[in-house]
Coordinates of C-alpha atoms and ligand atoms in Angstrom, one line a residue:
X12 CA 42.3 12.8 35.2
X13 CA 45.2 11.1 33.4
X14 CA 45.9 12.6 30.0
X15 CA 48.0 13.6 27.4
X16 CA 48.4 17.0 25.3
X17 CA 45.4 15.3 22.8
X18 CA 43.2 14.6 26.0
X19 CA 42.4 12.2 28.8
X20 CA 43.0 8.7 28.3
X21 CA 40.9 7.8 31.4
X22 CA 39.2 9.3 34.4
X23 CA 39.9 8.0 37.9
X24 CA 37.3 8.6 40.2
X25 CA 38.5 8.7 43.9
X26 CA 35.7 7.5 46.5
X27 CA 36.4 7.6 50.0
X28 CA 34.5 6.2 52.5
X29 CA 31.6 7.8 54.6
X30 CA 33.1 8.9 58.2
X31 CA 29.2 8.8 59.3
X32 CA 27.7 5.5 57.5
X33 CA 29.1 2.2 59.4
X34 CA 30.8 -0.4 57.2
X35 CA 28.9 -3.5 56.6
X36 CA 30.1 -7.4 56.2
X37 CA 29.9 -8.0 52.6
X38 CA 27.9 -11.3 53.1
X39 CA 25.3 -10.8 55.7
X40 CA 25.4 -6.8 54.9
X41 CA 24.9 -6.2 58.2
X42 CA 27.0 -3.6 60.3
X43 CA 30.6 -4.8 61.4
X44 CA 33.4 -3.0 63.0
X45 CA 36.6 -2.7 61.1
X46 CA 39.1 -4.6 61.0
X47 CA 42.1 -3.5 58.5
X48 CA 42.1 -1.4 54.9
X49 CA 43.4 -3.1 51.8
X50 CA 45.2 -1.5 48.9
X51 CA 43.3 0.7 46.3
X52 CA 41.7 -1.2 43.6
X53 CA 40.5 0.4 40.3
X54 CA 36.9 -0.2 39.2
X55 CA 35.7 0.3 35.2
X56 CA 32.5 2.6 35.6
X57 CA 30.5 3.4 32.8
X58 CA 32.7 5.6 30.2
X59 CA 32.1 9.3 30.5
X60 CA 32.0 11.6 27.2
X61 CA 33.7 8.4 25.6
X62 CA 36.1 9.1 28.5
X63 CA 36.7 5.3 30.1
X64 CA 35.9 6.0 33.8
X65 CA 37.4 4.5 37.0
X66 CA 36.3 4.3 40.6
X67 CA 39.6 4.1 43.3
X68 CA 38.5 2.8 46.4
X69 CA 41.2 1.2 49.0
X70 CA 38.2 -1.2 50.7
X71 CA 38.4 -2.0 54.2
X72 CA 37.8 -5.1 55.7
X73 CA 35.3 -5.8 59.0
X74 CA 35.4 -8.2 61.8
X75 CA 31.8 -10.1 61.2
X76 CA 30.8 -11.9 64.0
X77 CA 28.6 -14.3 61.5
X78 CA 31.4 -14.4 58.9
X79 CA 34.6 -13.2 60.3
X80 CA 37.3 -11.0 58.7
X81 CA 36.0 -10.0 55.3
X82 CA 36.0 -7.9 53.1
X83 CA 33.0 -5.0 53.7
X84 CA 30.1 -4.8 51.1
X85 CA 31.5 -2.0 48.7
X86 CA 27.8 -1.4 46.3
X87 CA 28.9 -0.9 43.1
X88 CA 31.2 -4.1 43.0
X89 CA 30.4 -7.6 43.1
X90 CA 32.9 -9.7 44.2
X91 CA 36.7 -9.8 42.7
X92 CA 35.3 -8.4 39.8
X93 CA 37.6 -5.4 38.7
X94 CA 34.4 -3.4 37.0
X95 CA 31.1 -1.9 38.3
X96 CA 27.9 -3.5 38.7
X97 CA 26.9 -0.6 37.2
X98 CA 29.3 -1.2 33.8
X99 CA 28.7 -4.8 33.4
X100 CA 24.9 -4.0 33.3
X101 CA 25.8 -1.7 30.5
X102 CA 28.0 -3.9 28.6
X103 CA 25.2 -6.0 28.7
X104 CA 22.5 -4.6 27.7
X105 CA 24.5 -3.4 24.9
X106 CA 25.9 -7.2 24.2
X107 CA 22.1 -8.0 23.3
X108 CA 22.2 -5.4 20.3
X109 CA 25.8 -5.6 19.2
X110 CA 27.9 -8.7 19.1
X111 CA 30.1 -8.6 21.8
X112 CA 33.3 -8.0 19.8
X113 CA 31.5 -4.7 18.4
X114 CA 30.1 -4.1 22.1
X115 CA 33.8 -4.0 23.5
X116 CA 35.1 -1.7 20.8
X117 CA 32.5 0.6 21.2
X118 CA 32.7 0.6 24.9
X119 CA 36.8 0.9 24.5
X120 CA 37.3 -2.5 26.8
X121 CA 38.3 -6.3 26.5
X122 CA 35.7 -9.0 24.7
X123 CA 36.8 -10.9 27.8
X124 CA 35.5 -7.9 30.0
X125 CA 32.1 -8.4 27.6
X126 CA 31.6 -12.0 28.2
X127 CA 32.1 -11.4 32.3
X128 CA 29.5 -8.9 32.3
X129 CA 27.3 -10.8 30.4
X130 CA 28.0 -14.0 32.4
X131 CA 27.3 -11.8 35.8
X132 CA 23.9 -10.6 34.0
X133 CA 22.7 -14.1 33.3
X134 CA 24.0 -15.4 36.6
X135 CA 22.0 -12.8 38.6
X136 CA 18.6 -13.1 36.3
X137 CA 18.9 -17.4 36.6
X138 CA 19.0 -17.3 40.5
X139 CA 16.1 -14.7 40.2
X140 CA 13.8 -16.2 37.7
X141 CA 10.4 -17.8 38.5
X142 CA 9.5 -21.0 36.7
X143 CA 5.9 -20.7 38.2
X144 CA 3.1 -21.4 36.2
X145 CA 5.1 -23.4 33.1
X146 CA 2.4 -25.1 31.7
X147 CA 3.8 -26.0 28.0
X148 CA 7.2 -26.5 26.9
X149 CA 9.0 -27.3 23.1
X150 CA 12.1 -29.1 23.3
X151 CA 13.9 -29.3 20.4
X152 CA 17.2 -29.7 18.8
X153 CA 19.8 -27.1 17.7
X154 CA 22.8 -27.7 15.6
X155 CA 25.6 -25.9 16.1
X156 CA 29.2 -25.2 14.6
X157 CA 30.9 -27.5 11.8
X158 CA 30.0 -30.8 11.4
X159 CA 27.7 -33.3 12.8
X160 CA 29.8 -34.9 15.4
X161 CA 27.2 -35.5 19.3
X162 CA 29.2 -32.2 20.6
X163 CA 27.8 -30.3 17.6
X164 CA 24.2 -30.3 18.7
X165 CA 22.5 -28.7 21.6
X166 CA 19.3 -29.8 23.0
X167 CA 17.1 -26.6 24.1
X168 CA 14.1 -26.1 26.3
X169 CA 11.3 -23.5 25.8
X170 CA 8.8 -22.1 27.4
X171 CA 5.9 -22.1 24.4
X172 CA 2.5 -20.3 26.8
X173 CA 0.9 -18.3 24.6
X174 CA 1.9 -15.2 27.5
X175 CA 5.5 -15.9 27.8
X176 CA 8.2 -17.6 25.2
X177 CA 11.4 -18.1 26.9
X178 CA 14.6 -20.1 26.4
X179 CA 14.3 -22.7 29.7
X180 CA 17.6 -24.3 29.2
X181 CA 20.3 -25.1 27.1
X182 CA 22.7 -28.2 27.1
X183 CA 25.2 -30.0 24.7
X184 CA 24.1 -33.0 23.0
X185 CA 20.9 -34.3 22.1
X186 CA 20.9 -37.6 24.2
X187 CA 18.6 -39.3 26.4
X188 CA 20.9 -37.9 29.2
X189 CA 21.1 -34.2 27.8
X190 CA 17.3 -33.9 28.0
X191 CA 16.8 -35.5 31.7
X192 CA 19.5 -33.2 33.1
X193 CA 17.8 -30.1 31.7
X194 CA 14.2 -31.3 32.9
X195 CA 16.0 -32.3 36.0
X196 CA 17.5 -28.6 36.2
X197 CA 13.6 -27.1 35.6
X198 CA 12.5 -29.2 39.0
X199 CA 10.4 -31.4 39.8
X200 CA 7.7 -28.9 40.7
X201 CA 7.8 -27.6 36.8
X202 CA 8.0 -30.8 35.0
X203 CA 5.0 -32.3 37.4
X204 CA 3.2 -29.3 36.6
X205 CA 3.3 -29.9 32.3
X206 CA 0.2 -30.1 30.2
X207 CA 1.8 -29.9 26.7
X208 CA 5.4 -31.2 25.8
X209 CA 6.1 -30.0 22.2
X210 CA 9.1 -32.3 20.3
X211 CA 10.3 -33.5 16.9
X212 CA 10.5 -37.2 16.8
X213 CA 13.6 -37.7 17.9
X214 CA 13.5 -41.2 19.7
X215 CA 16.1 -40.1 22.5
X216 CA 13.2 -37.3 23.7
X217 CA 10.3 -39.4 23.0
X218 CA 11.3 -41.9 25.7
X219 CA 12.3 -39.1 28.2
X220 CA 9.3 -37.4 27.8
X221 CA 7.0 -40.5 28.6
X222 CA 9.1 -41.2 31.5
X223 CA 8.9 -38.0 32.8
X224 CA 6.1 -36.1 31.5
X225 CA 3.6 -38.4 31.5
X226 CA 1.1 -36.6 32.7
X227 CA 1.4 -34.1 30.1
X228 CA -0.4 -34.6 26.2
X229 CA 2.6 -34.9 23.9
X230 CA 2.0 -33.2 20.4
X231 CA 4.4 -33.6 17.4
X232 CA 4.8 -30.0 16.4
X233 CA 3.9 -29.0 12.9
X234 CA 6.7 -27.4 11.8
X235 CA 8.6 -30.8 12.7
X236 CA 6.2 -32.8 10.2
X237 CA 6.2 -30.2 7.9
X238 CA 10.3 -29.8 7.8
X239 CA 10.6 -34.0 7.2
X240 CA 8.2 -33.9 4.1
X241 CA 10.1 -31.0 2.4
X242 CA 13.6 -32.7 3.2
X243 CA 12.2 -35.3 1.3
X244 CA 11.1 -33.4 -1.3
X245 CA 14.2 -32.1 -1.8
X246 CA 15.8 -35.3 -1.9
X247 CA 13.4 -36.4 -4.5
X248 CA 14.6 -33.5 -6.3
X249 CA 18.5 -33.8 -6.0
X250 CA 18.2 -37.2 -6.9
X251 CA 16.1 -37.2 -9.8
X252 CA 18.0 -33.9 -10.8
X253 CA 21.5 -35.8 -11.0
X254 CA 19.3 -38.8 -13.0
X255 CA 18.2 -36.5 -15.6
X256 CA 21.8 -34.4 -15.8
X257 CA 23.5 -37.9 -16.7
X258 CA 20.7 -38.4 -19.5
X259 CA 20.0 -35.5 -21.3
X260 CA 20.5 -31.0 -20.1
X261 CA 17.4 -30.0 -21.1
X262 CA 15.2 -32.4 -18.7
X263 CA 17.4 -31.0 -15.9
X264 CA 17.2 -27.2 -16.3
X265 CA 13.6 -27.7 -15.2
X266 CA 14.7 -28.7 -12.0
X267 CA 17.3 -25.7 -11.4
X268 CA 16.6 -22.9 -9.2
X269 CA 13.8 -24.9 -7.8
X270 CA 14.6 -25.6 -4.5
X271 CA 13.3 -22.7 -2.5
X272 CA 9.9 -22.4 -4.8
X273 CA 9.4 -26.7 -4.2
X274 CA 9.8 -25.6 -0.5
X275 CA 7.8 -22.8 0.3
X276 CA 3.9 -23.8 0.8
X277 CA 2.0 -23.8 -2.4
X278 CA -0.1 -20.9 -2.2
X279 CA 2.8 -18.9 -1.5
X280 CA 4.7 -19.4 -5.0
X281 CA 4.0 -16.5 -7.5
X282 CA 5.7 -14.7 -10.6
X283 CA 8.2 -16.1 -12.5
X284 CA 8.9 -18.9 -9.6
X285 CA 5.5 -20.0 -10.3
X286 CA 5.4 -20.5 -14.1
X287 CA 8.4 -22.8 -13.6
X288 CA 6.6 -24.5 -10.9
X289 CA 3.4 -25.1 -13.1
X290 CA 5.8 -26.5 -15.9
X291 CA 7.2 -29.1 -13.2
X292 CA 3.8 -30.0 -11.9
X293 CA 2.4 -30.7 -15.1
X294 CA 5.8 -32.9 -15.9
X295 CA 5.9 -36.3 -14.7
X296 CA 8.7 -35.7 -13.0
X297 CA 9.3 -37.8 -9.7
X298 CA 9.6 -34.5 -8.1
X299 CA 6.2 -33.2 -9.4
X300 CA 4.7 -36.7 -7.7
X301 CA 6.9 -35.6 -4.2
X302 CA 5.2 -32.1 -4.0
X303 CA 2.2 -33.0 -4.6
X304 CA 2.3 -34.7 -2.0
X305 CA 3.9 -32.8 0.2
X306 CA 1.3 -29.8 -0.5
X307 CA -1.8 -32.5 -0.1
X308 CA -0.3 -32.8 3.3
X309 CA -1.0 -29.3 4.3
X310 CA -5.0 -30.3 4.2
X311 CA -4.4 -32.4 7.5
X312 CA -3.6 -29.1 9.6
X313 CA -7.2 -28.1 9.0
X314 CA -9.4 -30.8 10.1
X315 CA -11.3 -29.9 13.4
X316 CA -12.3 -33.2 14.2
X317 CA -9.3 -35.6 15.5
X318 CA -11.2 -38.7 13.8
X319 CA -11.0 -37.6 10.5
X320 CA -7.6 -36.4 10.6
X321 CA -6.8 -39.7 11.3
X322 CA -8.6 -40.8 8.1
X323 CA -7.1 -38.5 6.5
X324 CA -3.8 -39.4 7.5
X325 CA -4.5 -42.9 6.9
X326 CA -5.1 -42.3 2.9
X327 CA -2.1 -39.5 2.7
X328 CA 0.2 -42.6 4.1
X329 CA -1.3 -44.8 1.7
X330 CA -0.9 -42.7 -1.2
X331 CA 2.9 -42.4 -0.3
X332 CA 3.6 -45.9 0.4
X333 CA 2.2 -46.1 -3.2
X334 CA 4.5 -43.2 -4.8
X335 CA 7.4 -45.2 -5.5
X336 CA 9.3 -42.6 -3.6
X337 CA 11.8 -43.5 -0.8
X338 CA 12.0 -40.6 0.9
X339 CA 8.4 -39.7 0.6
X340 CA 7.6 -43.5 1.7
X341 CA 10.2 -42.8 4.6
X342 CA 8.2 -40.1 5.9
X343 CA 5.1 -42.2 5.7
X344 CA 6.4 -44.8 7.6
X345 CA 7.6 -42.5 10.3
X346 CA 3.9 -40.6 10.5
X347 CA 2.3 -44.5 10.9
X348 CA 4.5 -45.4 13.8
X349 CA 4.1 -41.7 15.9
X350 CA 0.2 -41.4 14.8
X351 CA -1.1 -40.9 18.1
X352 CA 1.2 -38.5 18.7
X353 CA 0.5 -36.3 16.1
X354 CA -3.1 -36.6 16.5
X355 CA -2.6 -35.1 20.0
X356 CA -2.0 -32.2 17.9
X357 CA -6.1 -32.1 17.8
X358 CA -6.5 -32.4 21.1
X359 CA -3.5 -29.5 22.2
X360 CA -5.8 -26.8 19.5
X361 CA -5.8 -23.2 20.7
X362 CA -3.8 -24.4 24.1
X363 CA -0.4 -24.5 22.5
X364 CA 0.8 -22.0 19.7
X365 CA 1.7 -23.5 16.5
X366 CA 4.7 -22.1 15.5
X367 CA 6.3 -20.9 19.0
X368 CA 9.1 -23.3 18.5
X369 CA 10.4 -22.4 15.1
X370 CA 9.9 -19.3 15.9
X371 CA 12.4 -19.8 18.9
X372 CA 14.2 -21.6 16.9
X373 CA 14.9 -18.8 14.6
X374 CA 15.8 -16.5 16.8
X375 CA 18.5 -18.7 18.0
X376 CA 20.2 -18.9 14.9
X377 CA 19.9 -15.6 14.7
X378 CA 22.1 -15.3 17.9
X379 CA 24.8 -18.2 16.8
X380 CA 25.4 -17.1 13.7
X381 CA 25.9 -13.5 15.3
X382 CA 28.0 -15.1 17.7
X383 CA 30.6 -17.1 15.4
X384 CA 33.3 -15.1 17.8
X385 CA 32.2 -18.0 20.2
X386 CA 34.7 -20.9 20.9
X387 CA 33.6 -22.4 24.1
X388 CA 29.8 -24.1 24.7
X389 CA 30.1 -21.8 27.8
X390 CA 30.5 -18.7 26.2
X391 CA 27.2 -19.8 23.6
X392 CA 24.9 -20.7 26.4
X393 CA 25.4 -17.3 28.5
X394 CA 24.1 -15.5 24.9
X395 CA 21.2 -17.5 24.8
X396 CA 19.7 -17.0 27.6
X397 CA 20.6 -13.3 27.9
X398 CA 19.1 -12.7 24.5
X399 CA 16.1 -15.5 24.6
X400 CA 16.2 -16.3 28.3
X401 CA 13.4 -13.1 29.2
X402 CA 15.3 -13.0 32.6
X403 CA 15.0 -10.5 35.2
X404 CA 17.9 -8.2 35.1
X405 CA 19.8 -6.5 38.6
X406 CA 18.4 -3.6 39.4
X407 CA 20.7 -0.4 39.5
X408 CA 20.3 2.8 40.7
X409 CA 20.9 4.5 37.1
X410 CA 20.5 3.7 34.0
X411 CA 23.0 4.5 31.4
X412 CA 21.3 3.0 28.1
Ligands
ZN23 ZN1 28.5 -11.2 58.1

C-alpha cells in the first residue's frame, strides 16, 4: 500500500505466478514452455474502498510452437492494455449511466481510460453479436453537431422486430454510399433475409433500398410523414406570423406561443393552449387552413383497407394542392410521387411497429446531447452502440456493479 499520513493513494496488488499451473501462449492459450520474464507492469483493477487498485505482475513470455515467442495469456489483461478486463467492464457499464467525463471522476481515472474501456466493451460485444433472424430494419437519418455541412449527419441502421430494437450500425453521412457500406457491413445473409425496410424519403436511401432490398416491402414510416406535414405547418406559421407583425401587433399575438400546441396532435391540446388554439382555428388565418390540414391527415393512419387509404389520400392531396399553401402543397406533391410506398404501410400492419424508429431515434439524442464531451465521429459511434447496440457484454468472473 502506497500512502501518505492522510491515507493510501493506491493499492498495489502483487500477483505472482502459479509454480504448479503451466503458462500458456497468449494466442492459441494453449500450454507453452517459457521462454524469458519481462519487467513488471502495473494493471488498474477495480478501486477498493474508493482506494484505486493495481495488479503488478512481471509477465513471462513462452516459446509457442504455433506462434513463437510471445507473450503468455495473463487473464485479467487484454493485450497492451495497462487496465483489467475486469475495470474496463466496470468503467463501462458505468459509462452507460453517467457520461463518461462523470464516470472517470467517479472512478478517480483518465476520460481517455473511459473511452478505452468502452471501445474494448463494444469491440468484444460486435465480434460476438448474432444478426440471425433480422427480419425488419429502419434506417434513418441523424443530425449531429453544428451545422448542416454532409459530415454533420450520420445515417443509422435499426433493428425495428417487435422482440428486439437494436442500433445495427452507424456511419457518417447520409449518402448513397454511407447506406450500402452499412448494409454491406450487416452481410449479405441479413439484408437477403429483409421483409420490411422502414425509411424517410430521402432519395439517396430510396434508391439503395430497391437495389438491395428488393425483396423486402418498403414502408414510409409514419412518424416521417407526420414530421414533413408539421414542418410545414410551422412554416406556414412563421411566415404568416412575420406577415401580420409588419401589418398590424394585434393579428400577430395570436400566433405567439403557438408552435408546440399547432404541433402536437389535436386531441392532445387542452387548457389554456387550447382556447388559443380554438381562437386560431376559428381565424382565417393561413395557419388555421395549414392545421387543419395537417390534423385531417391523421384520419389516413386509420383506414384498414389499403384501397381506401388510397382514396383517401387522393382527396387530402387534392385539398392541399388547393390550399394556396406552399409548403402544405410541397408535402402533397412529395406524398403523390412516393404513394405506393406509403401505402405499403397497409400492407406492413401489425408486422412492423409503428413508432420503433422515433423511438430509437430519441434515445439517440438522448445519448449525443449527453455526450457533447465528444470530438471525434469515433468516439460517438462506440456510445451508440454500447448504449443502443443491446450487445453481448465479456463475461467476467465477478461482478463489481
Ligand atoms: Zn500459440
Amino acid at each position: 500500500m502506497l500512502g501518505s499520513p492522510e491515507g493510501p493513494q493506491s493499492i498495489e496488488i502483487t500477483v505472482e505466478p502459479h509454480a504448479g499451473i503451466r503458462r500458456r501462449c497468449s494466442r492459441c492459450r494453449k500450454p507453452a514452455p517459457g521462454y524469458d520474464c519481462l519487467p513488471q507492469r502495473r494493471w488498474l483493477f477495480v478501486p477498493l474502498w474508493g482506494i484505486a487498485t493495481y495488479f503488478c505482475y512481471a509477465p513471462r513470455r513462452v516459446e509457442c510452437g504455433e506462434h513463437g515467442i510471445v507473450v503468455e495469456h495473463i487473464p485479467w489483461s487484454d493485450g497492451k492494455r495497462p487496465v483489467t478486463c475486469a475495470m474496463m467492464g466496470f468503467l463501462a457499464r458505468w459509462a452507460r449511466r453517467l457520461s463518461w467525463r462523470e464516470t472517470a471522476q467517479t472512478f478517480q481515472t483518465s476520460w481517455e481510460a473511459v473511452y478505452r474501456s468502452v471501445e474494448w466493451f463494444v469491440e468484444w460485444g460486435l465480434a460476438h453479436r448474432q444478426l440471425r433472424g433480422v427480419e425488419s430494419i429502419g434506417v434513418d437519418e441523424i443530425h449531429w453537431g453544428r451545422g448542416l455541412k454532409a459530415d454533420n449527419f450520420l445515417t443509422v441502421i435499426y433493428q425495428i422486430d417487435a422482440g428486439c430494437r437494436r442500433l445495427l450500425w452507424v456511419g457518417r453521412r447520409r449518402s448513397q454510399a454511407t447506406l450500402r457500406r452499412g448494409l454491406k457491413a450487416l452481410g449479405p445473409e441479413v439484408v437477403k433475409g429483409l421483409r420490411f425496410v422502414c425509411s424517410d424519403m430521402w432519395k439517396p436511401y430510396l434508391k439503395v433500398i430497391a437495389a438491395e432490398a428488393g425483396q423486402a416491402l418498403h414502408v414510409l414510416d409514419r412518424f416521417h410523414i407526420t414530421s414533413h406535414l408539421n414542418q410545414a405547418v410551422d412554416q406556414v406559421r412563421r411566415a404568416e406570423s412575420t406577415r401580420l407583425g409588419a401589418e398590424s401587433k394585434k393579428a400577430a399575438q395570436r400566433l405567439k406561443h403557438m408552435r408546440w400546441p399547432l404541433l402536437r396532435r389535436g386531441s392532445r391540446v387542452r387548457g389554456r393552449a387550447r382556447q388559443k388554439l380554438n381562437a386560431l382555428l376559428v381565424s382565417k388565418l393561413a395557419t388555421a387552413r395549414a392545421w387543419d390540414l395537417k390534423e385531417t391527415f391523421s384520419h389516413f393512419w386509420k383506414y384498414k383497407s389499403e384501397m381506401w387509404a388510397g382514396g383517401f389520400l387522393d382527396y387530402w392531396c387534392f385539398r392541399a394542392m388547393r390550399s394556396r399553401l406552399e409548403p402544405m402543397k410541397k408535402v402533397a406533391r412529395m406524398l403523390r410521387a412516393h404513394e405506393p410506398l406509403i401505402l405499403n404501410w397497409f400492407r406492413a400492419k401489425g408486422e412492423i411497429s409503428n413508432g420503433a424508429v422515433e423511438g430509437l431515434n430519441n434515445k439517440i439524442r438522448v445519448v449525443t446531447r449527453r455526450s457533447y464531451g465528444f470530438r471525434t465521429f469515433d468516439a460517438m459511434e462506440i456510445a451508440l452502440y454500447h448504449n443502443l447496440g443491446r450487445l453481448p457484454e465479456p463475461e467476467s468472473p465477478h461482478r463489481f456493479c
